[in-house]
C-alpha cells in the first residue's frame, strides 16, 4: 500500500485484521447466514467484476445486507474483501470495534472529511471493491428509492485521479420483513453503470435516477426469487 494511503488508513484506524477478518467470514458465512436463511440466492453473478476497481451500490433493507454482500462478492468469490463505507454512528461501541477490524471505515454523511474521501479513492486506485449504500440508511418500508449524491461524487473524484470505476447496482430481498430465522434471502447484481465524467449537476442527477431505477429492478428480481414480489413505483 502506498505510504500516503497507509497514513490515511492509520488516521482512520481501519484495516483488514489478519485474525478477525477470516474468523468473521467463518462465523458469518458458515454459521450465522445458514442459521438465519434456509436459502441464499445470488442472481446474475456475471455482472460482478472479479478484478479492478468497483463501486457496489446495494439497496439497504436490513442489517443482514452487510453479511449477504461479502457472501456474494467477498473473498471466497472474488478473492478480495468488501470494503464498506459506514456511518460514524455504526463505528461506535462493540459493533464499531469489530467493523474497524473488518476493514470498514466511517464517513460523516453531512460533512465527509477529505481523509475519508482520499482513503476511499486510494482503495479504488488499488483495484479494490468498495461498498456504498447510496440510500444512506436502512429503509424498511417499500417505497421509491431516493439516493444521496455521495456515491456519484466519489466516483467522479476517482475519475479525476485517472481511476475509472464501474458502479454495480444491487438489490437485496428477503421473504419476510424483518428477516426471521429460516427464511429466504436473495441478492441480485445489475449490469455495470458508467459515471459521467462531468461534474454537471444535471448529469449527476440523471445518473442517480438511472442508478435508482437499476437498483429497484434488481430488488424486484431478488424479491421475486424469494416469493415476495415488489411492485413498481
Coordinates of N, CA and C in Angstrom, one line a residue:
X1 N 0.9 -1.2 0.0 CA 0.0 0.0 0.0 C 0.9 1.2 0.0
X2 N 0.6 2.3 -0.9 CA 1.4 3.5 -0.9 C 1.4 4.1 0.5
X3 N 2.5 4.9 0.7 CA 2.7 5.5 2.1 C 1.6 6.4 2.4
X4 N 1.1 7.2 1.5 CA 0.0 8.2 1.8 C -1.2 7.5 2.2
X5 N -1.6 6.4 1.5 CA -2.7 5.6 1.8 C -2.6 4.9 3.1
X6 N -1.4 4.4 3.4 CA -1.2 3.8 4.7 C -1.4 4.8 5.9
X7 N -0.9 6.0 5.6 CA -1.1 7.0 6.6 C -2.5 7.3 6.9
X8 N -3.3 7.4 5.8 CA -4.7 7.7 5.9 C -5.4 6.6 6.6
X9 N -5.0 5.3 6.3 CA -5.6 4.2 7.0 C -5.3 4.2 8.5
X10 N -4.1 4.7 8.8 CA -3.7 4.8 10.2 C -4.5 5.8 10.9
X11 N -4.7 7.0 10.2 CA -5.5 8.0 10.8 C -7.0 7.6 11.1
X12 N -7.5 6.8 10.1 CA -8.9 6.3 10.3 C -9.0 5.1 11.2
X13 N -7.8 4.5 11.5 CA -7.7 3.3 12.4 C -8.5 2.2 11.9
X14 N -8.4 1.9 10.6 CA -9.1 0.8 10.0 C -8.2 -0.1 9.2
X15 N -8.6 -1.3 8.9 CA -7.7 -2.2 8.1 C -8.2 -3.6 8.3
X16 N -7.9 -4.4 7.3 CA -8.3 -5.8 7.4 C -7.5 -6.5 8.4
X17 N -8.0 -7.0 9.5 CA -7.3 -7.6 10.6 C -7.0 -9.1 10.2
X18 N -5.8 -9.5 10.2 CA -5.5 -10.9 9.7 C -6.1 -12.0 10.6
X19 N -6.4 -11.7 11.8 CA -7.1 -12.7 12.6 C -8.6 -12.6 12.6
X20 N -9.1 -11.4 12.8 CA -10.5 -11.2 13.0 C -11.3 -11.4 11.6
X21 N -10.7 -10.9 10.5 CA -11.4 -11.0 9.3 C -11.7 -12.4 8.8
X22 N -10.7 -13.3 8.8 CA -11.1 -14.7 8.4 C -12.0 -15.4 9.4
X23 N -11.9 -15.0 10.7 CA -12.8 -15.6 11.7 C -14.2 -15.1 11.5
X24 N -14.3 -13.8 11.2 CA -15.7 -13.2 10.9 C -16.3 -13.9 9.7
X25 N -15.5 -14.1 8.7 CA -16.0 -14.8 7.5 C -16.5 -16.2 7.8
X26 N -15.8 -16.9 8.6 CA -16.2 -18.2 9.0 C -17.5 -18.2 9.8
X27 N -17.6 -17.3 10.8 CA -18.8 -17.2 11.6 C -20.0 -16.7 10.9
X28 N -19.8 -15.7 10.0 CA -21.0 -15.2 9.3 C -21.5 -16.0 8.2
X29 N -20.5 -16.5 7.4 CA -20.9 -17.3 6.2 C -21.2 -18.7 6.4
X30 N -20.6 -19.3 7.4 CA -20.8 -20.7 7.7 C -21.7 -21.0 8.8
X31 N -22.0 -20.0 9.6 CA -22.9 -20.2 10.8 C -24.1 -19.3 10.8
X32 N -23.8 -18.0 10.9 CA -24.9 -17.0 11.0 C -25.9 -17.1 9.8
X33 N -25.4 -16.9 8.6 CA -26.3 -16.9 7.5 C -27.0 -18.2 7.2
X34 N -26.4 -19.4 7.3 CA -27.2 -20.6 7.2 C -28.2 -20.8 8.2
X35 N -28.0 -20.3 9.5 CA -29.0 -20.5 10.5 C -30.1 -19.5 10.3
X36 N -29.8 -18.3 9.8 CA -30.9 -17.3 9.6 C -31.7 -17.6 8.3
X37 N -31.0 -18.0 7.3 CA -31.7 -18.2 6.0 C -31.5 -19.6 5.5
X38 N -32.6 -20.3 5.3 CA -32.5 -21.7 4.8 C -32.1 -21.7 3.3
X39 N -32.3 -20.6 2.6 CA -31.9 -20.5 1.2 C -31.3 -19.1 1.0
X40 N -30.1 -19.0 0.3 CA -29.5 -17.8 0.0 C -29.2 -17.8 -1.5
X41 N -29.8 -16.9 -2.2 CA -29.8 -17.0 -3.7 C -29.0 -15.8 -4.2
X42 N -28.1 -16.0 -5.2 CA -27.4 -15.0 -5.9 C -27.8 -15.0 -7.3
X43 N -28.3 -13.9 -7.8 CA -28.7 -13.7 -9.2 C -27.8 -12.9 -10.0
X44 N -27.5 -13.3 -11.2 CA -26.7 -12.5 -12.2 C -25.3 -12.2 -11.7
X45 N -24.6 -13.2 -11.2 CA -23.2 -13.0 -10.7 C -22.3 -12.6 -11.8
X46 N -22.6 -12.8 -13.0 CA -21.7 -12.5 -14.1 C -21.5 -11.0 -14.2
X47 N -22.4 -10.2 -13.6 CA -22.2 -8.7 -13.7 C -21.2 -8.2 -12.7
X48 N -20.7 -9.1 -11.8 CA -19.7 -8.7 -10.8 C -18.3 -8.8 -11.3
X49 N -17.6 -7.7 -11.5 CA -16.2 -7.8 -11.9 C -15.3 -8.5 -10.8
X50 N -14.4 -9.4 -11.2 CA -13.6 -10.1 -10.2 C -12.2 -9.4 -10.1
X51 N -12.0 -8.3 -10.8 CA -10.7 -7.6 -10.7 C -11.0 -6.2 -11.0
X52 N -10.1 -5.3 -10.6 CA -10.2 -3.9 -10.9 C -11.1 -3.2 -10.0
X53 N -11.0 -1.8 -9.9 CA -11.8 -1.1 -9.0 C -13.3 -1.2 -9.3
X54 N -14.1 -1.2 -8.3 CA -15.6 -1.3 -8.5 C -16.3 -0.7 -7.3
X55 N -17.4 0.0 -7.6 CA -18.3 0.5 -6.5 C -19.5 -0.3 -6.5
X56 N -19.8 -1.0 -5.4 CA -21.1 -1.7 -5.2 C -22.1 -0.8 -4.6
X57 N -23.3 -0.7 -5.2 CA -24.3 0.2 -4.8 C -25.6 -0.6 -4.5
X58 N -25.7 -1.2 -3.2 CA -26.8 -2.0 -2.9 C -28.0 -1.2 -2.2
X59 N -29.2 -1.8 -2.4 CA -30.3 -1.3 -1.5 C -30.0 -1.7 -0.1
X60 N -30.7 -1.1 0.8 CA -30.4 -1.3 2.3 C -31.7 -1.5 3.0
X61 N -32.0 -2.8 3.3 CA -33.3 -3.1 3.9 C -33.2 -3.8 5.3
X62 N -32.0 -4.2 5.6 CA -31.8 -4.9 6.9 C -30.3 -4.9 7.2
X63 N -30.0 -5.1 8.5 CA -28.6 -5.3 8.9 C -28.0 -6.5 8.2
X64 N -28.8 -7.5 7.8 CA -28.2 -8.7 7.2 C -27.6 -8.3 5.8
X65 N -27.9 -7.2 5.3 CA -27.3 -6.8 4.0 C -25.8 -6.8 4.1
X66 N -25.3 -6.4 5.2 CA -23.8 -6.3 5.3 C -23.2 -7.7 5.4
X67 N -23.9 -8.7 5.7 CA -23.4 -10.1 5.6 C -23.7 -10.8 4.3
X68 N -24.8 -10.4 3.7 CA -25.1 -11.0 2.4 C -24.1 -10.6 1.3
X69 N -23.7 -9.3 1.4 CA -22.8 -8.8 0.3 C -21.4 -9.5 0.3
X70 N -20.7 -9.7 1.4 CA -19.5 -10.5 1.4 C -19.7 -11.9 1.0
X71 N -20.9 -12.5 1.3 CA -21.1 -13.9 0.8 C -21.2 -13.9 -0.7
X72 N -21.8 -12.9 -1.3 CA -21.9 -12.9 -2.8 C -20.8 -12.3 -3.5
X73 N -20.0 -11.4 -2.9 CA -19.0 -10.7 -3.6 C -17.6 -10.7 -2.9
X74 N -17.5 -11.3 -1.8 CA -16.3 -11.2 -0.9 C -15.2 -12.2 -1.3
X75 N -14.4 -12.4 -0.3 CA -13.1 -13.1 -0.6 C -13.3 -14.5 -1.2
X76 N -14.3 -15.2 -0.8 CA -14.5 -16.6 -1.3 C -14.9 -16.6 -2.8
X77 N -15.5 -15.5 -3.3 CA -16.0 -15.4 -4.6 C -15.0 -14.6 -5.6
X78 N -14.5 -13.5 -5.1 CA -13.6 -12.7 -5.9 C -12.2 -12.7 -5.5
X79 N -11.9 -13.3 -4.3 CA -10.5 -13.2 -3.8 C -10.1 -11.9 -3.1
X80 N -11.1 -11.1 -2.9 CA -10.9 -9.8 -2.2 C -12.0 -9.4 -1.3
X81 N -11.7 -8.5 -0.4 CA -12.7 -8.2 0.6 C -13.6 -7.1 0.1
X82 N -14.8 -7.0 0.7 CA -15.7 -5.8 0.5 C -15.3 -4.8 1.6
X83 N -14.9 -3.6 1.1 CA -14.6 -2.5 2.0 C -15.8 -1.6 2.1
X84 N -16.4 -1.5 3.3 CA -17.6 -0.8 3.5 C -17.4 0.7 4.0
X85 N -18.1 1.6 3.4 CA -18.2 3.0 4.0 C -19.4 2.9 4.8
X86 N -19.3 3.2 6.1 CA -20.4 3.1 7.0 C -20.6 4.5 7.8
X87 N -21.7 4.7 8.4 CA -21.9 5.9 9.1 C -21.1 6.0 10.4
X88 N -20.8 7.2 10.8 CA -20.0 7.3 12.0 C -20.6 6.7 13.2
X89 N -22.0 6.7 13.3 CA -22.7 6.1 14.5 C -22.5 4.5 14.5
X90 N -22.3 3.9 13.3 CA -22.2 2.5 13.2 C -20.8 2.0 13.7
X91 N -19.8 3.0 13.8 CA -18.5 2.7 14.2 C -18.2 2.9 15.7
X92 N -19.3 3.0 16.4 CA -19.2 3.2 17.9 C -19.4 1.9 18.6
X93 N -18.9 1.8 19.8 CA -19.1 0.7 20.7 C -18.5 -0.6 20.2
X94 N -19.1 -1.8 20.7 CA -18.6 -3.1 20.3 C -18.7 -3.3 18.8
X95 N -19.8 -2.9 18.3 CA -20.0 -3.1 16.8 C -18.9 -2.4 16.0
X96 N -18.6 -1.2 16.5 CA -17.6 -0.4 15.8 C -16.2 -1.0 15.9
X97 N -15.9 -1.7 17.1 CA -14.6 -2.3 17.3 C -14.4 -3.4 16.2
X98 N -15.5 -4.2 16.0 CA -15.4 -5.3 15.0 C -15.4 -4.8 13.6
X99 N -16.2 -3.8 13.3 CA -16.2 -3.2 12.0 C -14.9 -2.6 11.6
X100 N -14.2 -2.0 12.5 CA -12.8 -1.5 12.2 C -11.9 -2.6 11.8
X101 N -12.0 -3.7 12.4 CA -11.0 -4.8 12.2 C -11.4 -5.6 10.9
X102 N -12.6 -5.3 10.4 CA -13.1 -6.0 9.2 C -12.9 -5.1 8.0
X103 N -12.2 -3.9 8.2 CA -11.9 -3.0 7.1 C -13.0 -2.0 6.7
X104 N -14.0 -1.9 7.6 CA -15.0 -0.8 7.4 C -14.4 0.5 7.8
X105 N -14.8 1.6 7.3 CA -14.3 2.9 7.7 C -15.5 3.9 7.7
X106 N -15.5 4.9 8.6 CA -16.6 5.8 8.8 C -16.6 7.0 7.8
X107 N -17.8 7.4 7.5 CA -18.0 8.6 6.8 C -19.1 9.5 7.4
X108 N -18.8 10.7 7.6 CA -19.8 11.7 8.1 C -20.7 12.1 6.9
X109 N -21.9 11.6 6.9 CA -22.7 11.9 5.7 C -23.0 13.3 5.5
X110 N -23.1 14.1 6.6 CA -23.3 15.5 6.4 C -22.1 16.3 5.9
X111 N -20.9 15.9 6.4 CA -19.7 16.6 6.0 C -18.6 15.6 6.0
X112 N -18.4 14.8 4.9 CA -17.4 13.8 4.8 C -16.0 14.5 4.7
X113 N -15.1 13.9 5.5 CA -13.7 14.5 5.6 C -12.9 14.2 4.3
X114 N -11.9 15.0 4.0 CA -11.1 14.7 2.9 C -10.3 13.5 3.1
X115 N -9.9 13.2 4.4 CA -9.2 12.0 4.7 C -10.0 10.8 4.3
X116 N -11.3 10.8 4.6 CA -12.1 9.6 4.3 C -12.2 9.5 2.8
X117 N -12.5 10.6 2.1 CA -12.7 10.5 0.6 C -11.4 10.1 -0.1
X118 N -10.3 10.6 0.4 CA -9.0 10.2 -0.2 C -8.7 8.7 0.0
X119 N -9.0 8.3 1.2 CA -8.8 6.9 1.5 C -9.6 6.0 0.6
X120 N -10.9 6.4 0.4 CA -11.8 5.6 -0.4 C -11.2 5.6 -1.9
X121 N -10.7 6.7 -2.3 CA -10.2 6.8 -3.7 C -8.9 5.9 -3.8
X122 N -8.1 5.9 -2.7 CA -6.9 5.1 -2.6 C -7.2 3.6 -2.8
X123 N -8.3 3.2 -2.1 CA -8.7 1.8 -2.2 C -9.1 1.5 -3.7
X124 N -9.9 2.4 -4.3 CA -10.3 2.1 -5.7 C -9.1 2.1 -6.6
X125 N -8.2 3.0 -6.4 CA -6.9 3.1 -7.2 C -6.1 1.8 -7.1
X126 N -6.3 1.2 -5.9 CA -5.5 -0.1 -5.7 C -6.3 -1.3 -6.2
X127 N -7.4 -1.0 -6.9 CA -8.2 -2.1 -7.5 C -9.1 -2.9 -6.6
X128 N -9.5 -2.2 -5.5 CA -10.4 -2.9 -4.5 C -11.8 -2.6 -4.8
X129 N -12.7 -3.3 -4.1 CA -14.1 -3.1 -4.3 C -14.7 -2.4 -3.0
X130 N -15.4 -1.4 -3.3 CA -15.9 -0.5 -2.2 C -17.4 -0.6 -2.2
X131 N -18.0 -0.8 -1.0 CA -19.5 -0.8 -0.8 C -20.0 0.5 -0.3
X132 N -20.9 1.1 -1.0 CA -21.5 2.3 -0.5 C -23.0 2.2 -0.6
X133 N -23.7 2.3 0.5 CA -25.2 2.3 0.5 C -25.7 3.7 0.1
X134 N -26.1 3.9 -1.2 CA -26.4 5.2 -1.6 C -27.7 5.8 -1.0
X135 N -28.5 5.0 -0.4 CA -29.7 5.5 0.2 C -29.4 6.1 1.6
X136 N -28.2 5.8 2.1 CA -27.7 6.5 3.3 C -28.1 5.8 4.6
X137 N -29.2 5.0 4.6 CA -29.6 4.3 5.8 C -30.6 3.2 5.5
X138 N -30.9 2.4 6.4 CA -31.8 1.3 6.2 C -33.2 1.8 5.9
X139 N -33.9 1.3 4.8 CA -35.2 1.7 4.5 C -36.1 0.4 4.6
X140 N -36.8 0.3 5.7 CA -37.5 -1.0 5.9 C -38.9 -1.0 5.2
X141 N -39.4 0.1 4.7 CA -40.7 0.1 4.1 C -40.5 0.1 2.5
X142 N -41.5 -0.5 1.8 CA -41.4 -0.4 0.4 C -41.8 1.0 -0.1
X143 N -40.9 1.6 -0.8 CA -41.1 3.0 -1.2 C -40.1 3.3 -2.3
X144 N -40.4 4.4 -3.1 CA -39.4 4.7 -4.2 C -38.0 4.9 -3.6
X145 N -37.0 4.5 -4.4 CA -35.6 4.7 -3.9 C -35.2 6.1 -4.2
X146 N -34.6 6.7 -3.1 CA -34.1 8.1 -3.2 C -32.6 8.0 -2.8
X147 N -31.7 8.5 -3.6 CA -30.3 8.4 -3.4 C -29.6 9.7 -3.0
X148 N -28.6 9.6 -2.2 CA -27.8 10.7 -1.9 C -26.8 10.9 -3.0
X149 N -26.1 12.0 -3.0 CA -25.1 12.4 -4.1 C -23.7 11.8 -3.8
X150 N -23.5 11.2 -2.6 CA -22.2 10.9 -2.3 C -21.5 9.9 -3.2
X151 N -22.2 8.9 -3.6 CA -21.6 7.8 -4.5 C -21.1 8.4 -5.8
X152 N -21.9 9.1 -6.5 CA -21.6 9.7 -7.8 C -20.4 10.7 -7.6
X153 N -20.4 11.4 -6.6 CA -19.3 12.4 -6.4 C -18.0 11.7 -6.1
X154 N -18.1 10.6 -5.3 CA -16.9 9.8 -5.0 C -16.3 9.2 -6.3
X155 N -17.2 8.7 -7.2 CA -16.7 8.1 -8.4 C -16.1 9.2 -9.3
X156 N -16.7 10.4 -9.3 CA -16.2 11.4 -10.2 C -14.8 11.9 -9.6
X157 N -14.6 12.0 -8.3 CA -13.3 12.3 -7.8 C -12.3 11.3 -8.1
X158 N -12.7 10.0 -8.1 CA -11.8 8.9 -8.5 C -11.4 9.1 -10.0
X159 N -12.3 9.4 -10.8 CA -12.0 9.6 -12.3 C -11.0 10.8 -12.5
X160 N -11.1 11.8 -11.7 CA -10.2 12.9 -11.8 C -8.7 12.4 -11.5
X161 N -8.7 11.4 -10.7 CA -7.4 10.7 -10.4 C -6.9 9.7 -11.4
X162 N -7.8 9.6 -12.5 CA -7.5 8.6 -13.5 C -8.0 7.2 -13.2
X163 N -8.9 7.1 -12.3 CA -9.4 5.8 -11.9 C -10.9 5.7 -12.4
X164 N -11.1 4.9 -13.4 CA -12.4 4.7 -13.9 C -13.1 3.6 -13.1
X165 N -14.2 3.9 -12.6 CA -14.9 2.9 -11.6 C -16.3 2.6 -12.1
X166 N -16.5 1.3 -12.5 CA -17.9 0.9 -12.8 C -18.7 0.8 -11.5
X167 N -20.0 1.2 -11.6 CA -20.9 1.1 -10.5 C -21.9 0.0 -10.7
X168 N -22.0 -1.0 -9.7 CA -22.8 -2.1 -9.9 C -24.1 -2.0 -9.0
X169 N -25.3 -1.8 -9.6 CA -26.5 -1.7 -8.8 C -26.8 -3.1 -8.3
X170 N -27.2 -3.1 -7.0 CA -27.5 -4.4 -6.3 C -28.9 -4.3 -5.6
X171 N -29.7 -5.3 -5.7 CA -30.9 -5.4 -5.0 C -30.9 -6.6 -4.0
X172 N -31.3 -6.3 -2.8 CA -31.4 -7.4 -1.8 C -32.9 -7.6 -1.5
X173 N -33.3 -8.9 -1.3 CA -34.7 -9.2 -1.0 C -34.8 -10.3 0.1
X174 N -35.8 -10.2 0.9 CA -36.0 -11.2 2.0 C -37.4 -11.6 1.9
X175 N -37.6 -12.9 2.2 CA -39.0 -13.4 2.2 C -39.9 -12.9 3.3
X176 N -39.3 -12.4 4.3 CA -40.0 -11.8 5.4 C -39.4 -10.5 5.9
X177 N -40.2 -9.6 6.3 CA -39.7 -8.3 6.8 C -40.3 -8.0 8.2
X178 N -39.4 -7.9 9.2 CA -37.9 -8.1 9.1 C -37.6 -9.6 8.9
X179 N -36.4 -9.8 8.4 CA -36.0 -11.2 8.2 C -36.0 -12.1 9.5
X180 N -36.6 -13.2 9.4 CA -36.7 -14.1 10.5 C -35.9 -15.4 10.3
X181 N -35.6 -16.1 11.4 CA -34.8 -17.4 11.2 C -35.5 -18.3 10.2
X182 N -34.6 -19.0 9.4 CA -35.0 -20.0 8.4 C -35.9 -19.4 7.3
X183 N -35.8 -18.1 7.1 CA -36.5 -17.5 6.0 C -35.6 -17.6 4.7
X184 N -35.9 -16.8 3.7 CA -35.1 -16.9 2.4 C -34.5 -15.5 2.1
X185 N -33.4 -15.5 1.5 CA -32.8 -14.2 1.1 C -32.2 -14.3 -0.3
X186 N -32.2 -13.2 -1.0 CA -31.7 -13.2 -2.4 C -30.9 -11.9 -2.6
X187 N -29.9 -11.9 -3.5 CA -29.2 -10.8 -3.9 C -29.0 -10.8 -5.4
X188 N -29.3 -9.7 -6.0 CA -29.3 -9.6 -7.5 C -28.3 -8.5 -7.9
X189 N -27.4 -8.9 -8.8 CA -26.4 -7.9 -9.4 C -27.0 -7.4 -10.7
X190 N -27.0 -6.0 -10.8 CA -27.4 -5.4 -12.1 C -26.2 -5.2 -13.0
X191 N -26.4 -4.8 -14.2 CA -25.3 -4.5 -15.1 C -24.6 -3.3 -14.7
X192 N -23.3 -3.2 -15.0 CA -22.5 -2.1 -14.5 C -22.9 -0.8 -15.2
X193 N -22.8 0.3 -14.5 CA -23.1 1.7 -15.0 C -21.8 2.5 -15.0
X194 N -21.7 3.4 -16.0 CA -20.6 4.3 -16.1 C -21.0 5.7 -15.5
X195 N -20.2 6.2 -14.7 CA -20.5 7.5 -14.1 C -20.0 8.6 -15.1
X196 N -20.9 9.7 -15.3 CA -20.5 10.7 -16.2 C -19.2 11.4 -15.7
X197 N -18.3 11.8 -16.7 CA -17.0 12.3 -16.3 C -17.1 13.9 -16.1
X198 N -18.3 14.4 -16.1 CA -18.5 15.8 -15.9 C -19.1 16.0 -14.5
X199 N -18.9 17.1 -13.9 CA -19.4 17.4 -12.6 C -20.8 18.2 -12.7
X200 N -21.3 18.3 -14.0 CA -22.5 19.0 -14.2 C -23.6 18.4 -13.3
X201 N -24.4 19.2 -12.6 CA -25.4 18.7 -11.7 C -26.5 17.9 -12.4
X202 N -26.8 18.4 -13.6 CA -27.9 17.7 -14.3 C -27.4 16.3 -14.7
X203 N -26.2 16.1 -15.1 CA -25.7 14.8 -15.5 C -25.6 13.9 -14.2
X204 N -25.2 14.4 -13.1 CA -25.1 13.6 -11.9 C -26.5 13.2 -11.4
X205 N -27.5 14.1 -11.5 CA -28.8 13.8 -11.1 C -29.4 12.7 -12.0
X206 N -29.1 12.8 -13.3 CA -29.6 11.8 -14.3 C -29.0 10.4 -13.9
X207 N -27.7 10.4 -13.6 CA -27.1 9.2 -13.2 C -27.7 8.6 -12.0
X208 N -28.0 9.4 -11.0 CA -28.6 8.9 -9.8 C -30.0 8.3 -10.1
X209 N -30.7 9.0 -11.0 CA -32.1 8.5 -11.4 C -31.9 7.1 -12.0
X210 N -30.9 7.0 -12.9 CA -30.7 5.7 -13.6 C -30.3 4.6 -12.6
X211 N -29.4 5.0 -11.7 CA -28.9 4.0 -10.7 C -30.1 3.6 -9.8
X212 N -31.0 4.5 -9.4 CA -32.1 4.1 -8.6 C -33.0 3.2 -9.3
X213 N -33.2 3.4 -10.6 CA -34.1 2.5 -11.4 C -33.5 1.1 -11.5
X214 N -32.1 1.0 -11.7 CA -31.5 -0.3 -11.8 C -31.5 -1.0 -10.4
X215 N -31.3 -0.2 -9.4 CA -31.4 -0.8 -8.0 C -32.8 -1.4 -7.8
X216 N -33.8 -0.6 -8.2 CA -35.2 -1.1 -8.0 C -35.4 -2.3 -8.8
X217 N -35.0 -2.4 -10.0 CA -35.2 -3.6 -10.8 C -34.5 -4.8 -10.2
X218 N -33.3 -4.6 -9.7 CA -32.5 -5.7 -9.1 C -33.2 -6.1 -7.8
X219 N -33.8 -5.2 -7.1 CA -34.5 -5.5 -5.8 C -35.8 -6.3 -6.2
X220 N -36.5 -5.9 -7.3 CA -37.6 -6.6 -7.7 C -37.3 -8.1 -8.1
X221 N -36.2 -8.3 -8.8 CA -35.8 -9.6 -9.1 C -35.4 -10.5 -7.9
X222 N -34.8 -9.8 -6.9 CA -34.4 -10.5 -5.6 C -35.7 -10.9 -4.9
X223 N -36.6 -10.0 -4.8 CA -37.9 -10.2 -4.1 C -38.7 -11.3 -4.7
X224 N -38.7 -11.3 -6.1 CA -39.4 -12.3 -6.8 C -38.8 -13.7 -6.5
X225 N -37.5 -13.7 -6.4 CA -36.8 -15.0 -6.2 C -37.2 -15.6 -4.8
X226 N -37.5 -14.8 -3.8 CA -37.9 -15.3 -2.5 C -39.4 -15.4 -2.3
X227 N -40.2 -15.1 -3.4 CA -41.6 -15.2 -3.3 C -42.3 -14.1 -2.6
X228 N -41.7 -12.9 -2.6 CA -42.3 -11.7 -2.0 C -42.2 -10.6 -3.0
X229 N -43.1 -10.6 -4.0 CA -43.0 -9.6 -5.1 C -43.0 -8.1 -4.6
X230 N -42.3 -7.3 -5.3 CA -42.2 -5.9 -5.1 C -42.8 -5.1 -6.2
X231 N -43.7 -4.3 -5.9 CA -44.4 -3.5 -7.0 C -43.4 -2.5 -7.6
X232 N -43.8 -2.0 -8.8 CA -43.0 -0.9 -9.4 C -43.6 0.4 -8.8
X233 N -42.6 1.4 -8.8 CA -43.0 2.7 -8.3 C -42.9 3.7 -9.4

